[in-house]
Every structure is written in structure tokens, then in C-alpha cells.
Amino acid sequence: MAETTYIAFLRAINVGGRTVKMEQLRALFAELGLGNVRSYIQSGNVFFTADPTDRAALTRRIEKHLEAALGYPVPVMLRTVEEVEEIVEADPFADVEVTPEVRLCLVFLSEPLPDDYQFPVHSPKGDWDILGATPGAAFVVMHLQNGRLGSNPATAFPKSYGGQGTSRFFHTTVKILAAAKKG
């Protein structure tokens, strides 16, 4: 059976005073017996190979190991290279005019949003719009106000949403995908 290349999008890495060197993060993944472990930039993007398996169990195993080693929970959104490639190729932001005040973001989700969630969703402050979503990612346009990003679009998810998310700029996701494919 061929191994699958996964991309782990980690939340809570190198934000809020929680600093983790990528060398340490790669070592933690390698301790789990995962192959060809690599990382991309300092924001918690790890590539590795593993036998195709129960993704939920693999995610829990990684989260448990990271929490034990780092002392705090690290939510993991695990995707295959092919899944990220599908999102990038679909170009969910094709109709968005990019200006210096606009940032395009993907929020990788641990659970799909509820079926009755209606798009688009607009921030009351006008600082973001959620254009749509797949089961694994929400497509968010961020509008800079006074040169700064505003509130977190995940606050628009309904209170009944029990999942988590971590965001990456769309252009960064394209680079992450390219790095993961170099394998």
C-alpha cells in the first residue's frame, strides 16, 4: 500500500507567546513514526508520509502527543496533498478583486460547518466576508481597516459548531502545497 503525504495545519503554534522551533516540531512528528517529516515557515505547517489510515485517529494521536510534549492543546487540521490541491485549483476567490486592503484566507476546519449555514456571511464591522465552504475549509475575504486585520471570522460560525479552525492566507497555502509536493 502506497503511503499518503499529509499536510498538518496546526493551530496555536508560534502565536500568543507559545514559541516552538520547527526542528522540535519535526522531531515530535518523527517520534510518532511518521515518515519524511518536513515543515514550512514558522506558523505550524508540517508535511509527512504515513500509511493511509483512520484520519480521525491519526489526528487525535498527533494532538495528544503535541499536547503532552508542549503542555498545551494544539488542534490539528489534517489534509492530504490532493485535498489541498483541489481547493487551490477550484480558486474559491476567482471573483474577488484583490486590492492592498484585501486578504484572501482559508480557514481549515476540523469539522464541516452545519448544512444550514447560509453563505455569504458578512461581519457586522465590515472586516471580513465568508464566501462559502467545503467540508474541510471556509473561504474568507479579510478587509483591512486602518491597515490592520480585524476580528476573527470564526466568530461567525454558529454556537452549535463544535469544531475548530486555523487560517492561512490563500497565497501561503499555494506555497505550502508546492513545498509539500516537492516531497
mmCIF file of C-alpha atoms in Angstrom:
data_model
loop_
_atom_site.group_PDB
_atom_site.id
_atom_site.type_symbol
_atom_site.label_atom_id
_atom_site.label_comp_id
_atom_site.label_asym_id
_atom_site.label_seq_id
_atom_site.Cartn_x
_atom_site.Cartn_y
_atom_site.Cartn_z
ATOM 1 C CA MET A 1 0.000 0.000 0.000
ATOM 2 C CA ALA A 2 1.430 3.387 -1.019
ATOM 3 C CA GLU A 3 1.993 5.968 1.662
ATOM 4 C CA THR A 4 -0.022 9.173 1.662
ATOM 5 C CA THR A 5 1.506 12.614 2.019
ATOM 6 C CA TYR A 6 -0.372 14.633 4.624
ATOM 7 C CA ILE A 7 -0.247 18.312 5.476
ATOM 8 C CA ALA A 8 -0.897 19.083 9.127
ATOM 9 C CA PHE A 9 -2.167 22.638 9.592
ATOM 10 C CA LEU A 10 -1.551 23.338 13.263
ATOM 11 C CA ARG A 11 -3.297 25.951 15.357
ATOM 12 C CA ALA A 12 -1.628 27.702 18.309
ATOM 13 C CA ILE A 13 1.942 27.386 17.034
ATOM 14 C CA ASN A 14 4.131 30.479 17.430
ATOM 15 C CA VAL A 15 1.304 32.780 18.480
ATOM 16 C CA GLY A 16 0.377 34.200 21.851
ATOM 17 C CA GLY A 17 3.824 33.696 23.348
ATOM 18 C CA ARG A 18 3.903 29.974 22.564
ATOM 19 C CA THR A 19 7.127 29.519 20.626
ATOM 20 C CA VAL A 20 8.106 26.210 19.078
ATOM 21 C CA LYS A 21 11.168 25.805 16.873
ATOM 22 C CA MET A 22 10.421 23.910 13.682
ATOM 23 C CA GLU A 23 13.260 21.479 14.418
ATOM 24 C CA GLN A 24 11.484 20.497 17.654
ATOM 25 C CA LEU A 25 8.129 20.249 15.885
ATOM 26 C CA ARG A 26 9.569 17.977 13.185
ATOM 27 C CA ALA A 27 11.156 15.804 15.875
ATOM 28 C CA LEU A 28 7.798 15.442 17.654
ATOM 29 C CA PHE A 29 6.169 14.223 14.434
ATOM 30 C CA ALA A 30 9.066 11.840 13.769
ATOM 31 C CA GLU A 31 8.653 10.393 17.285
ATOM 32 C CA LEU A 32 5.234 9.169 16.145
ATOM 33 C CA GLY A 33 6.859 7.072 13.424
ATOM 34 C CA LEU A 34 5.699 9.370 10.625
ATOM 35 C CA GLY A 35 7.933 9.463 7.559
ATOM 36 C CA ASN A 36 9.647 12.200 5.559
ATOM 37 C CA VAL A 37 8.713 14.880 8.126
ATOM 38 C CA ARG A 38 9.240 18.435 6.910
ATOM 39 C CA SER A 39 7.893 21.850 7.857
ATOM 40 C CA TYR A 40 7.159 25.094 6.075
ATOM 41 C CA ILE A 41 7.619 28.521 7.684
ATOM 42 C CA GLN A 42 7.157 29.106 11.396
ATOM 43 C CA SER A 43 3.358 29.009 11.583
ATOM 44 C CA GLY A 44 2.750 25.301 12.069
ATOM 45 C CA ASN A 45 2.656 23.584 8.692
ATOM 46 C CA VAL A 46 4.076 20.062 8.776
ATOM 47 C CA PHE A 47 4.274 17.542 5.920
ATOM 48 C CA PHE A 48 4.761 13.840 6.467
ATOM 49 C CA THR A 49 4.032 10.473 4.959
ATOM 50 C CA ALA A 50 2.051 7.685 6.577
ATOM 51 C CA ASP A 51 0.044 4.663 5.572
ATOM 52 C CA PRO A 52 -3.496 5.656 4.686
ATOM 53 C CA THR A 53 -5.355 5.168 7.921
ATOM 54 C CA ASP A 54 -8.225 6.387 10.029
ATOM 55 C CA ARG A 55 -7.602 10.121 9.757
ATOM 56 C CA ALA A 56 -9.546 10.960 12.904
ATOM 57 C CA ALA A 57 -7.452 8.504 14.926
ATOM 58 C CA LEU A 58 -4.215 9.834 13.403
ATOM 59 C CA THR A 59 -5.279 13.406 14.162
ATOM 60 C CA ARG A 60 -6.077 12.524 17.793
ATOM 61 C CA ARG A 61 -2.745 10.734 18.129
ATOM 62 C CA ILE A 62 -0.828 13.775 16.856
ATOM 63 C CA GLU A 63 -2.827 16.194 19.037
ATOM 64 C CA LYS A 64 -2.302 14.067 22.156
ATOM 65 C CA HIS A 65 1.454 13.801 21.503
ATOM 66 C CA LEU A 66 1.843 17.533 20.855
ATOM 67 C CA GLU A 67 -0.126 18.475 23.978
ATOM 68 C CA ALA A 68 1.947 16.111 26.128
ATOM 69 C CA ALA A 69 5.204 17.493 24.741
ATOM 70 C CA LEU A 70 4.298 21.190 24.575
ATOM 71 C CA GLY A 71 1.997 21.483 27.584
ATOM 72 C CA TYR A 72 -0.986 22.959 25.771
ATOM 73 C CA PRO A 73 -3.546 21.769 23.210
ATOM 74 C CA VAL A 74 -2.583 22.080 19.539
ATOM 75 C CA PRO A 75 -5.579 21.490 17.261
ATOM 76 C CA VAL A 76 -4.566 19.702 14.052
ATOM 77 C CA MET A 77 -6.364 20.003 10.727
ATOM 78 C CA LEU A 78 -5.009 17.101 8.667
ATOM 79 C CA ARG A 79 -5.330 17.170 4.864
ATOM 80 C CA THR A 80 -3.870 15.169 2.009
ATOM 81 C CA VAL A 81 -1.910 16.967 -0.686
ATOM 82 C CA GLU A 82 -4.707 16.095 -3.118
ATOM 83 C CA GLU A 83 -7.360 17.717 -0.914
ATOM 84 C CA VAL A 84 -5.411 20.971 -0.665
ATOM 85 C CA GLU A 85 -4.726 20.819 -4.400
ATOM 86 C CA GLU A 86 -8.490 20.579 -5.075
ATOM 87 C CA ILE A 87 -9.139 23.732 -3.053
ATOM 88 C CA VAL A 88 -6.343 25.667 -4.749
ATOM 89 C CA GLU A 89 -7.393 24.531 -8.229
ATOM 90 C CA ALA A 90 -11.033 25.450 -7.527
ATOM 91 C CA ASP A 91 -9.815 29.025 -6.862
ATOM 92 C CA PRO A 92 -12.648 29.992 -4.499
ATOM 93 C CA PHE A 93 -11.567 33.649 -4.711
ATOM 94 C CA ALA A 94 -11.607 33.956 -8.519
ATOM 95 C CA ASP A 95 -14.308 36.648 -8.444
ATOM 96 C CA VAL A 96 -12.722 38.729 -5.672
ATOM 97 C CA GLU A 97 -10.965 41.937 -6.625
ATOM 98 C CA VAL A 98 -7.688 41.967 -4.744
ATOM 99 C CA THR A 99 -6.578 45.372 -3.519
ATOM 100 C CA PRO A 100 -3.972 46.429 -0.941
ATOM 101 C CA GLU A 101 -6.764 46.303 1.680
ATOM 102 C CA VAL A 102 -7.944 42.767 0.879
ATOM 103 C CA ARG A 103 -6.509 39.482 2.146
ATOM 104 C CA LEU A 104 -7.730 36.076 0.992
ATOM 105 C CA CYS A 105 -7.801 33.376 3.682
ATOM 106 C CA LEU A 106 -8.653 29.726 4.040
ATOM 107 C CA VAL A 107 -9.859 28.555 7.426
ATOM 108 C CA PHE A 108 -9.107 24.837 7.620
ATOM 109 C CA LEU A 109 -11.873 23.218 9.647
ATOM 110 C CA SER A 110 -11.786 20.234 11.980
ATOM 111 C CA GLU A 111 -15.479 19.556 11.289
ATOM 112 C CA PRO A 112 -17.754 20.644 8.439
ATOM 113 C CA LEU A 113 -19.938 23.665 9.086
ATOM 114 C CA PRO A 114 -23.637 22.870 9.653
ATOM 115 C CA ASP A 115 -25.607 22.119 6.480
ATOM 116 C CA ASP A 116 -27.986 25.008 7.142
ATOM 117 C CA TYR A 117 -25.202 27.615 7.333
ATOM 118 C CA GLN A 118 -26.046 30.288 4.761
ATOM 119 C CA PHE A 119 -23.354 31.995 2.654
ATOM 120 C CA PRO A 120 -22.135 34.608 2.253
ATOM 121 C CA VAL A 121 -21.743 35.792 5.832
ATOM 122 C CA HIS A 122 -20.653 39.382 6.404
ATOM 123 C CA SER A 123 -19.032 40.805 9.506
ATOM 124 C CA PRO A 124 -21.100 43.482 11.243
ATOM 125 C CA LYS A 125 -17.901 45.582 11.303
ATOM 126 C CA GLY A 126 -17.238 45.028 7.601
ATOM 127 C CA ASP A 127 -13.838 43.482 8.256
ATOM 128 C CA TRP A 128 -14.486 40.044 6.720
ATOM 129 C CA ASP A 129 -16.817 38.048 4.487
ATOM 130 C CA ILE A 130 -17.142 34.261 4.468
ATOM 131 C CA LEU A 131 -17.920 33.462 0.841
ATOM 132 C CA GLY A 132 -18.516 29.729 1.180
ATOM 133 C CA ALA A 133 -17.049 26.473 2.398
ATOM 134 C CA THR A 134 -16.281 22.868 1.633
ATOM 135 C CA PRO A 135 -16.476 20.273 4.406
ATOM 136 C CA GLY A 136 -12.794 20.994 5.154
ATOM 137 C CA ALA A 137 -12.314 24.738 4.634
ATOM 138 C CA ALA A 138 -14.085 28.088 4.741
ATOM 139 C CA PHE A 139 -13.220 30.819 2.214
ATOM 140 C CA VAL A 140 -12.764 34.199 3.873
ATOM 141 C CA VAL A 141 -12.063 37.644 2.462
ATOM 142 C CA MET A 142 -10.465 39.879 5.080
ATOM 143 C CA HIS A 143 -10.754 43.660 4.717
ATOM 144 C CA LEU A 144 -8.008 45.664 6.391
ATOM 145 C CA GLN A 145 -9.283 48.575 8.441
ATOM 146 C CA ASN A 146 -6.787 51.259 9.370
ATOM 147 C CA GLY A 147 -4.107 48.975 7.935
ATOM 148 C CA ARG A 148 -4.928 46.098 10.289
ATOM 149 C CA LEU A 149 -6.805 42.832 10.117
ATOM 150 C CA GLY A 150 -9.974 42.890 12.206
ATOM 151 C CA SER A 151 -11.868 40.270 14.132
ATOM 152 C CA ASN A 152 -11.612 36.539 13.643
ATOM 153 C CA PRO A 153 -14.117 35.240 11.050
ATOM 154 C CA ALA A 154 -14.502 32.034 13.072
ATOM 155 C CA THR A 155 -16.653 34.131 15.435
ATOM 156 C CA ALA A 156 -19.333 33.980 12.721
ATOM 157 C CA PHE A 157 -19.612 30.222 12.985
ATOM 158 C CA PRO A 158 -22.794 29.254 14.805
ATOM 159 C CA LYS A 159 -22.526 28.486 18.523
ATOM 160 C CA SER A 160 -23.614 24.944 17.689
ATOM 161 C CA TYR A 161 -20.403 24.462 15.686
ATOM 162 C CA GLY A 162 -18.249 22.152 17.780
ATOM 163 C CA GLY A 163 -15.194 22.225 15.560
ATOM 164 C CA GLN A 164 -12.025 24.249 15.401
ATOM 165 C CA GLY A 165 -10.190 26.021 12.639
ATOM 166 C CA THR A 166 -6.863 27.506 11.703
ATOM 167 C CA SER A 167 -6.361 30.057 8.977
ATOM 168 C CA ARG A 168 -3.766 30.532 6.274
ATOM 169 C CA PHE A 169 -3.563 33.182 3.615
ATOM 170 C CA PHE A 170 -4.527 31.729 0.236
ATOM 171 C CA HIS A 171 -1.184 32.669 -1.359
ATOM 172 C CA THR A 172 0.626 30.999 1.566
ATOM 173 C CA THR A 173 -1.489 27.865 1.099
ATOM 174 C CA VAL A 174 -0.383 27.751 -2.548
ATOM 175 C CA LYS A 175 3.253 27.865 -1.361
ATOM 176 C CA ILE A 176 2.596 25.236 1.321
ATOM 177 C CA LEU A 177 1.104 22.939 -1.321
ATOM 178 C CA ALA A 178 4.088 23.421 -3.647
ATOM 179 C CA ALA A 179 6.524 22.643 -0.821
ATOM 180 C CA ALA A 180 4.552 19.543 0.215
ATOM 181 C CA LYS A 181 4.547 18.236 -3.362
ATOM 182 C CA LYS A 182 8.348 18.505 -3.605
ATOM 183 C CA GLY A 183 8.410 15.600 -1.134
#
